[in-house]
Amino acid sequence: MLGIAVVLGIATVSLVFIYEDEVKSIIIGELNKNLKSEVKVDPKNIDLTFIKSFPKCALEFKDVLILEAIEKKERDTLVFAESIRLMFNLKDLWNKNYTINKINISGAQCNLGIDKKGRPNYIFWKKNEGQSTDNLKFALKDISLQKINLKYKNAEQKVKLSLNFKEAVFAGDFGDDQYALQTEGSAKLEYLQVNKTNLLRQKNIKYDLDLDINKSVYQINKAELALNEMYFLLNGNCNYKDSLQSLDLKFDGKNLDVASVLSLLPEKYAHRMNDYKSEGDFFTKGSVSYKAGQKANVNAEFGINNATVAYKQQEMQLKNLNIQGKLKMDEKDDFLNLQNISAQLGTNTMSGYCLITNLSDPYLNVGVNVNARLEEVNSFWPIDTLEYVSGSVQLNAQVKGNLNEMKKSAFSPSVTADGSATLKDIKTKFKGKQNEINISQGSFMLNDRSVAVNDFKLLIGASDVELNGQLPGFLNYLFDAQQPLVINAALKSNTLSLEDVLYGGSNSGSEKINIPANLSFDLNANIAKFSFSKFEAQSVSGKIAIHNQKIVAENVSLETMDGKAQVNAFADASGENISIKAASDLQNINITKMFYQFNNFGQQTLTEKHLKGFATANINFTGNWSKELVCDLQSVTSTGSLTIERGRLVDFKPLESLSKYVEVSELRDIKFSSLQSNFDIHDQVITIPKTYIKNSALNIELWGKHTFKNEIDYHFKLLLSELLASKKRANKQLDEEMEFYENDPENRRSVYVLMTGTVDNPIIKYDRKGLKQKIGEDIKAEKQTLKQILKEEFGLFKKDSTLIKNEPKKGDQKFKLEDENKDKKKQNNLQPKKKEEDDEDF
């Protein structure tokens, strides 16, 4: 018998070698007739084998590459397999008629897909072509897969799937129209993604199916499906012909628990659930039916009974969790009803319900009742941004309305809401912030879509705020944090530090002012004491509004810097920077305090150390700041009028420099009773018009420009009589030159001085241009005066619109240029020798 076995073995192997070329030729030829795809395989990797596939013969293809079955220039890989075996019986070698009844594929990578036009890339077998000839037939009864990685991408439906099959077996008479199919296997679902959202990831799957197939009708006799540790029983039937024609399926879950259900959550939620463990029963059962062209019918019941969910790190437990749910979808009605929702967390209790009808355009009916200690809630579900939180919240609310209408407008008539919330002794602190937030009390009344705030008292740092008003947009904000938060309220505060509110007390220096785009409020403010940086004010009242990241302050009155102010301002923070426009009226403001509190307006030439007195001013201002409150100096423009009473100018460098040349030491400390002037700031240049300073040292008229870089162009006019009345100076030559003018009964002779360069290095010159300008103005004035006399005495120049109709103001009579001295020998050496010469240095 051993000898017979050896002889048969040798004969079989001999037959394989003898008929190998013939078998290859027949099978490969038939495959090429019926394949739409291009198949690439090295002829050396095609073998006829018997030992590996015993007791069957097999034509084995190694390292097979099959390209996509789709028409395009560059085709990607559809299948790459380490081994594909087409198996048939040994006796077929004698008959020379080969019947393929089993296929084995191992070590394969399959990339199935559907493009944006809905064209599949995996239909590689030609339709309506004979699948058999006299020499070759396909009568599959067994398909086995090992180590198959399957990836599927549907660009049209935006679905991605990745499955790793460890093993899978399909048995049945696949060539018959009617047959029984048995299949079982195991796989790992790497991911299931729909619309870029991972619904399932890293799940283990096992299945065992028993089907009766009659052409396109599939009768499910038995179906067991395990997803992780969840088991489902299925039975029913379906009709699939090119697409799903009908489905009638019943399902029942068994051995379900809360932990298994939570493991099915999408990835963005599931990673957080790794910190929790749960116990309890989850149940579900129902049915699904469908007919092509009609809406699917779903009827399911599910729920959780007496479940416990524990946070591993704190051992805080959510106990007695109960939910009863029902889902129904058909042609007449569809709804999701969650009833008898209840749970207990420490001393916290919560209950509620949720009914959602018309799922295609959801209508919500939600009710909730919560009595909670926030420290216990935070111990169960920690909030990463909080360092700690404590206090109590009582909430009882009911909301009804269309979900889309809620998102659009809380004022929609389809939305109704009622309820109340009470906050008490809430204390919390954000990480990275210095100040604790303390809500001592506050109540919210929800009535007909609007929330009323009563006695909401907030303490943060040194600031206290009491708020009373309405929040008409609260429902929008509650259901969607991107929706506007609208507040119409009255704000009252004894002390309010803006740093506490904007920065939470942080002094890092890198904080940005960031007004949320969805914040919209109108406040009537009444603040006893207000501060921001060095600025301080008292008795602040007015209207403040924020809309679309824009702030409007209207008729804000305040007491500040020993005086009073009224401000109207507009700030636009919707872009990368903050654009500010403001108009203000200041009365009796202490200038020293003003310069100190406004950081000397960004310059160090004229500071709070140099200027004293009380100012009354009207100022218009525009400028841009970064979100870190760094000013863009190029954008700053300002105009206004200024009056200073009881003023004093101490060690002001431009005048101090002048005193070194004119030898008036009193210019280092000037006291004056009143000063009136206008100013203009543009392109980083401060322009000062002619300004008269009547002071203790020397009456001065000045005008000119001063840049933000401390470049100066000052013009001074000094009366000679006052200069000569001063004590003798060290500059004897200058004294001798001025002695010619001591006899000046009209007190009109003047000296014009020009100061250029920088504050630190001034250049003092005789101001020839100033003299020319003054002479021209006097000649023009004399001409107009003469015309006026001729008009009044002789009736001439009646039609001259330039004539002066009113007497000159007294203020315009303060300065007159001394007439040219008739004696040329007594000309002042300060005057130019030639008209063409430039201004000369002293």
CSV table of N, CA, C and O in Angstrom, one decimal, residues 50-109:
chain,number,residue,atom,x,y,z
A,50,PHE,N,0.1,21.4,-6.4
A,50,PHE,CA,-0.8,20.4,-5.8
A,50,PHE,C,-0.5,20.2,-4.3
A,50,PHE,O,-1.4,20.1,-3.5
A,51,ILE,N,0.8,20.3,-4.0
A,51,ILE,CA,1.1,20.1,-2.6
A,51,ILE,C,0.5,21.2,-1.7
A,51,ILE,O,0.0,20.9,-0.6
A,52,LYS,N,0.7,22.5,-2.1
A,52,LYS,CA,0.2,23.6,-1.2
A,52,LYS,C,-1.4,23.6,-1.1
A,52,LYS,O,-1.9,24.0,-0.1
A,53,SER,N,-2.0,23.1,-2.1
A,53,SER,CA,-3.5,23.1,-2.1
A,53,SER,C,-4.2,21.8,-1.9
A,53,SER,O,-5.4,21.6,-2.2
A,54,PHE,N,-3.4,20.8,-1.5
A,54,PHE,CA,-3.9,19.4,-1.4
A,54,PHE,C,-5.2,19.4,-0.6
A,54,PHE,O,-5.3,20.2,0.4
A,55,PRO,N,-6.2,18.7,-1.0
A,55,PRO,CA,-6.2,17.7,-2.1
A,55,PRO,C,-6.6,18.2,-3.4
A,55,PRO,O,-6.9,17.4,-4.3
A,56,LYS,N,-6.6,19.5,-3.6
A,56,LYS,CA,-7.0,20.1,-4.9
A,56,LYS,C,-5.7,20.6,-5.6
A,56,LYS,O,-4.7,20.9,-5.0
A,57,CYS,N,-5.9,20.8,-6.9
A,57,CYS,CA,-4.9,21.4,-7.7
A,57,CYS,C,-5.2,22.9,-7.7
A,57,CYS,O,-6.4,23.3,-7.6
A,58,ALA,N,-4.2,23.8,-7.9
A,58,ALA,CA,-4.4,25.2,-7.9
A,58,ALA,C,-3.4,25.9,-8.8
A,58,ALA,O,-2.3,25.5,-8.9
A,59,LEU,N,-3.9,26.9,-9.6
A,59,LEU,CA,-3.1,27.7,-10.4
A,59,LEU,C,-2.8,29.0,-9.5
A,59,LEU,O,-3.7,29.7,-9.2
A,60,GLU,N,-1.6,29.1,-9.0
A,60,GLU,CA,-1.3,30.2,-8.1
A,60,GLU,C,-0.5,31.3,-8.8
A,60,GLU,O,0.4,31.1,-9.6
A,61,PHE,N,-1.1,32.5,-8.5
A,61,PHE,CA,-0.4,33.8,-9.0
A,61,PHE,C,0.2,34.5,-7.8
A,61,PHE,O,-0.5,34.7,-6.8
A,62,LYS,N,1.5,34.8,-7.9
A,62,LYS,CA,2.2,35.5,-6.8
A,62,LYS,C,2.5,36.9,-7.2
A,62,LYS,O,2.8,37.2,-8.4
A,63,ASP,N,2.4,37.8,-6.2
A,63,ASP,CA,2.7,39.2,-6.4
A,63,ASP,C,1.9,39.8,-7.6
A,63,ASP,O,2.5,40.3,-8.6
A,64,VAL,N,0.6,39.7,-7.5
A,64,VAL,CA,-0.3,40.1,-8.5
A,64,VAL,C,-0.7,41.5,-8.3
A,64,VAL,O,-1.1,41.9,-7.2
A,65,LEU,N,-0.6,42.3,-9.4
A,65,LEU,CA,-1.1,43.7,-9.4
A,65,LEU,C,-2.2,43.9,-10.3
A,65,LEU,O,-2.1,43.6,-11.5
A,66,ILE,N,-3.4,44.3,-9.8
A,66,ILE,CA,-4.6,44.6,-10.6
A,66,ILE,C,-4.9,46.1,-10.5
A,66,ILE,O,-5.0,46.6,-9.4
A,67,LEU,N,-4.9,46.7,-11.7
A,67,LEU,CA,-5.2,48.2,-11.7
A,67,LEU,C,-6.7,48.5,-11.7
A,67,LEU,O,-7.5,47.6,-12.0
A,68,GLU,N,-7.0,49.7,-11.4
A,68,GLU,CA,-8.4,50.1,-11.3
A,68,GLU,C,-9.1,49.8,-12.6
A,68,GLU,O,-8.6,50.0,-13.7
A,69,ALA,N,-10.4,49.4,-12.5
A,69,ALA,CA,-11.2,49.2,-13.7
A,69,ALA,C,-12.0,50.4,-14.0
A,69,ALA,O,-13.3,50.5,-13.9
A,70,ILE,N,-11.3,51.5,-14.4
A,70,ILE,CA,-12.0,52.7,-14.7
A,70,ILE,C,-11.1,53.4,-15.8
A,70,ILE,O,-9.9,53.3,-15.8
A,71,GLU,N,-11.8,54.2,-16.6
A,71,GLU,CA,-11.1,54.8,-17.7
A,71,GLU,C,-10.6,56.2,-17.3
A,71,GLU,O,-11.3,57.1,-17.0
A,72,LYS,N,-9.2,56.2,-17.2
A,72,LYS,CA,-8.6,57.5,-16.9
A,72,LYS,C,-7.1,57.3,-17.3
A,72,LYS,O,-6.6,56.2,-17.4
A,73,LYS,N,-6.4,58.4,-17.4
A,73,LYS,CA,-5.0,58.4,-17.8
A,73,LYS,C,-4.1,57.5,-17.0
A,73,LYS,O,-3.4,56.7,-17.4
A,74,GLU,N,-4.1,57.8,-15.7
A,74,GLU,CA,-3.2,57.1,-14.7
A,74,GLU,C,-4.1,56.3,-13.8
A,74,GLU,O,-4.8,56.9,-13.0
A,75,ARG,N,-4.0,55.0,-13.8
A,75,ARG,CA,-4.8,54.2,-13.0
A,75,ARG,C,-4.0,53.8,-11.7
A,75,ARG,O,-2.9,53.4,-11.8
A,76,ASP,N,-4.7,53.9,-10.6
A,76,ASP,CA,-4.1,53.4,-9.3
A,76,ASP,C,-4.3,51.9,-9.1
A,76,ASP,O,-4.9,51.3,-9.9
A,77,THR,N,-3.7,51.5,-8.0
A,77,THR,CA,-3.8,50.0,-7.7
A,77,THR,C,-5.2,49.7,-7.2
A,77,THR,O,-5.6,50.4,-6.2
A,78,LEU,N,-5.8,48.7,-7.7
A,78,LEU,CA,-7.0,48.2,-7.2
A,78,LEU,C,-6.7,47.1,-6.2
A,78,LEU,O,-7.2,47.1,-5.0
A,79,VAL,N,-5.9,46.1,-6.6
A,79,VAL,CA,-5.6,45.0,-5.7
A,79,VAL,C,-4.1,44.6,-5.9
A,79,VAL,O,-3.7,44.6,-7.0
A,80,PHE,N,-3.4,44.5,-4.8
A,80,PHE,CA,-2.1,43.9,-4.8
A,80,PHE,C,-2.1,42.7,-3.9
A,80,PHE,O,-2.4,42.9,-2.7
A,81,ALA,N,-1.9,41.5,-4.4
A,81,ALA,CA,-2.0,40.3,-3.5
A,81,ALA,C,-0.7,39.5,-3.6
A,81,ALA,O,-0.1,39.3,-4.7
A,82,GLU,N,-0.3,39.0,-2.4
A,82,GLU,CA,0.8,38.2,-2.4
A,82,GLU,C,0.6,36.8,-3.0
A,82,GLU,O,1.4,36.2,-3.7
A,83,SER,N,-0.7,36.4,-2.9
A,83,SER,CA,-1.0,35.1,-3.5
A,83,SER,C,-2.5,35.0,-3.8
A,83,SER,O,-3.4,35.4,-3.0
A,84,ILE,N,-2.8,34.5,-5.0
A,84,ILE,CA,-4.2,34.2,-5.5
A,84,ILE,C,-4.2,32.8,-6.1
A,84,ILE,O,-3.5,32.6,-7.0
A,85,ARG,N,-5.0,31.9,-5.5
A,85,ARG,CA,-5.1,30.6,-6.0
A,85,ARG,C,-6.5,30.2,-6.5
A,85,ARG,O,-7.5,30.4,-5.8
A,86,LEU,N,-6.5,29.8,-7.8
A,86,LEU,CA,-7.7,29.3,-8.4
A,86,LEU,C,-7.7,27.8,-8.3
A,86,LEU,O,-6.8,27.1,-9.0
A,87,MET,N,-8.6,27.1,-7.6
A,87,MET,CA,-8.5,25.7,-7.3
A,87,MET,C,-9.5,24.9,-8.1
A,87,MET,O,-10.6,25.3,-8.3
A,88,PHE,N,-9.1,23.7,-8.4
A,88,PHE,CA,-10.0,22.7,-9.1
A,88,PHE,C,-9.6,21.3,-8.7
A,88,PHE,O,-8.5,21.1,-8.1
A,89,ASN,N,-10.4,20.3,-9.1
A,89,ASN,CA,-10.1,18.9,-8.8
A,89,ASN,C,-9.0,18.4,-9.6
A,89,ASN,O,-8.8,18.8,-10.8
A,90,LEU,N,-8.3,17.4,-9.0
A,90,LEU,CA,-7.2,16.8,-9.7
A,90,LEU,C,-7.6,16.0,-11.0
A,90,LEU,O,-6.9,16.0,-11.9
A,91,LYS,N,-8.8,15.4,-10.9
A,91,LYS,CA,-9.2,14.6,-12.1
A,91,LYS,C,-9.4,15.5,-13.3
A,91,LYS,O,-9.4,15.0,-14.5
A,92,ASP,N,-9.5,16.9,-13.1
A,92,ASP,CA,-9.7,17.8,-14.3
A,92,ASP,C,-8.5,17.7,-15.2
A,92,ASP,O,-8.6,18.1,-16.4
A,93,LEU,N,-7.3,17.3,-14.6
A,93,LEU,CA,-6.1,17.2,-15.5
A,93,LEU,C,-6.3,16.2,-16.5
A,93,LEU,O,-5.8,16.4,-17.7
A,94,TRP,N,-7.0,15.0,-16.2
A,94,TRP,CA,-7.2,14.0,-17.2
A,94,TRP,C,-8.3,14.4,-18.2
A,94,TRP,O,-8.2,14.2,-19.4
A,95,ASN,N,-9.4,15.1,-17.6
A,95,ASN,CA,-10.5,15.4,-18.5
A,95,ASN,C,-10.2,16.7,-19.4
A,95,ASN,O,-10.9,16.9,-20.4
A,96,LYS,N,-9.2,17.4,-18.9
A,96,LYS,CA,-8.9,18.7,-19.6
A,96,LYS,C,-10.0,19.7,-19.6
A,96,LYS,O,-10.1,20.5,-20.5
A,97,ASN,N,-10.9,19.5,-18.7
A,97,ASN,CA,-12.0,20.4,-18.4
A,97,ASN,C,-11.9,20.9,-17.0
A,97,ASN,O,-12.0,20.1,-16.1
A,98,TYR,N,-11.6,22.2,-16.8
A,98,TYR,CA,-11.3,22.7,-15.5
A,98,TYR,C,-12.4,23.5,-14.9
A,98,TYR,O,-13.0,24.5,-15.5
A,99,THR,N,-12.8,23.1,-13.7
A,99,THR,CA,-13.9,23.8,-13.0
A,99,THR,C,-13.4,24.4,-11.8
A,99,THR,O,-13.0,23.7,-10.8
A,100,ILE,N,-13.3,25.7,-11.7
A,100,ILE,CA,-12.8,26.5,-10.6
A,100,ILE,C,-13.9,26.5,-9.5
A,100,ILE,O,-15.0,27.2,-9.7
A,101,ASN,N,-13.7,25.8,-8.4
A,101,ASN,CA,-14.7,25.8,-7.3
A,101,ASN,C,-14.3,26.4,-6.0
A,101,ASN,O,-15.1,26.5,-5.1
A,102,LYS,N,-13.1,26.9,-6.0
A,102,LYS,CA,-12.6,27.6,-4.8
A,102,LYS,C,-11.5,28.6,-5.1
A,102,LYS,O,-10.7,28.4,-6.0
A,103,ILE,N,-11.6,29.7,-4.4
A,103,ILE,CA,-10.6,30.8,-4.6
A,103,ILE,C,-10.0,31.1,-3.2
A,103,ILE,O,-10.8,31.3,-2.2
A,104,ASN,N,-8.7,31.2,-3.1
A,104,ASN,CA,-8.1,31.6,-1.9
A,104,ASN,C,-7.2,32.8,-2.2
A,104,ASN,O,-6.4,32.8,-3.1
A,105,ILE,N,-7.4,33.9,-1.4
A,105,ILE,CA,-6.6,35.1,-1.5
A,105,ILE,C,-6.0,35.4,-0.1
A,105,ILE,O,-6.6,35.4,0.9
A,106,SER,N,-4.7,35.7,-0.1
A,106,SER,CA,-4.0,36.0,1.1
A,106,SER,C,-3.0,37.2,0.9
A,106,SER,O,-2.5,37.3,-0.2
A,107,GLY,N,-2.8,37.9,2.0
A,107,GLY,CA,-1.8,39.0,2.0
A,107,GLY,C,-2.2,40.1,0.9
A,107,GLY,O,-1.3,40.4,0.1
A,108,ALA,N,-3.4,40.5,0.9
A,108,ALA,CA,-3.8,41.5,-0.2
A,108,ALA,C,-4.1,42.9,0.4
A,108,ALA,O,-4.6,43.0,1.5
A,109,GLN,N,-3.9,43.8,-0.4
A,109,GLN,CA,-4.3,45.2,-0.2
A,109,GLN,C,-5.3,45.6,-1.3
A,109,GLN,O,-4.9,45.6,-2.4
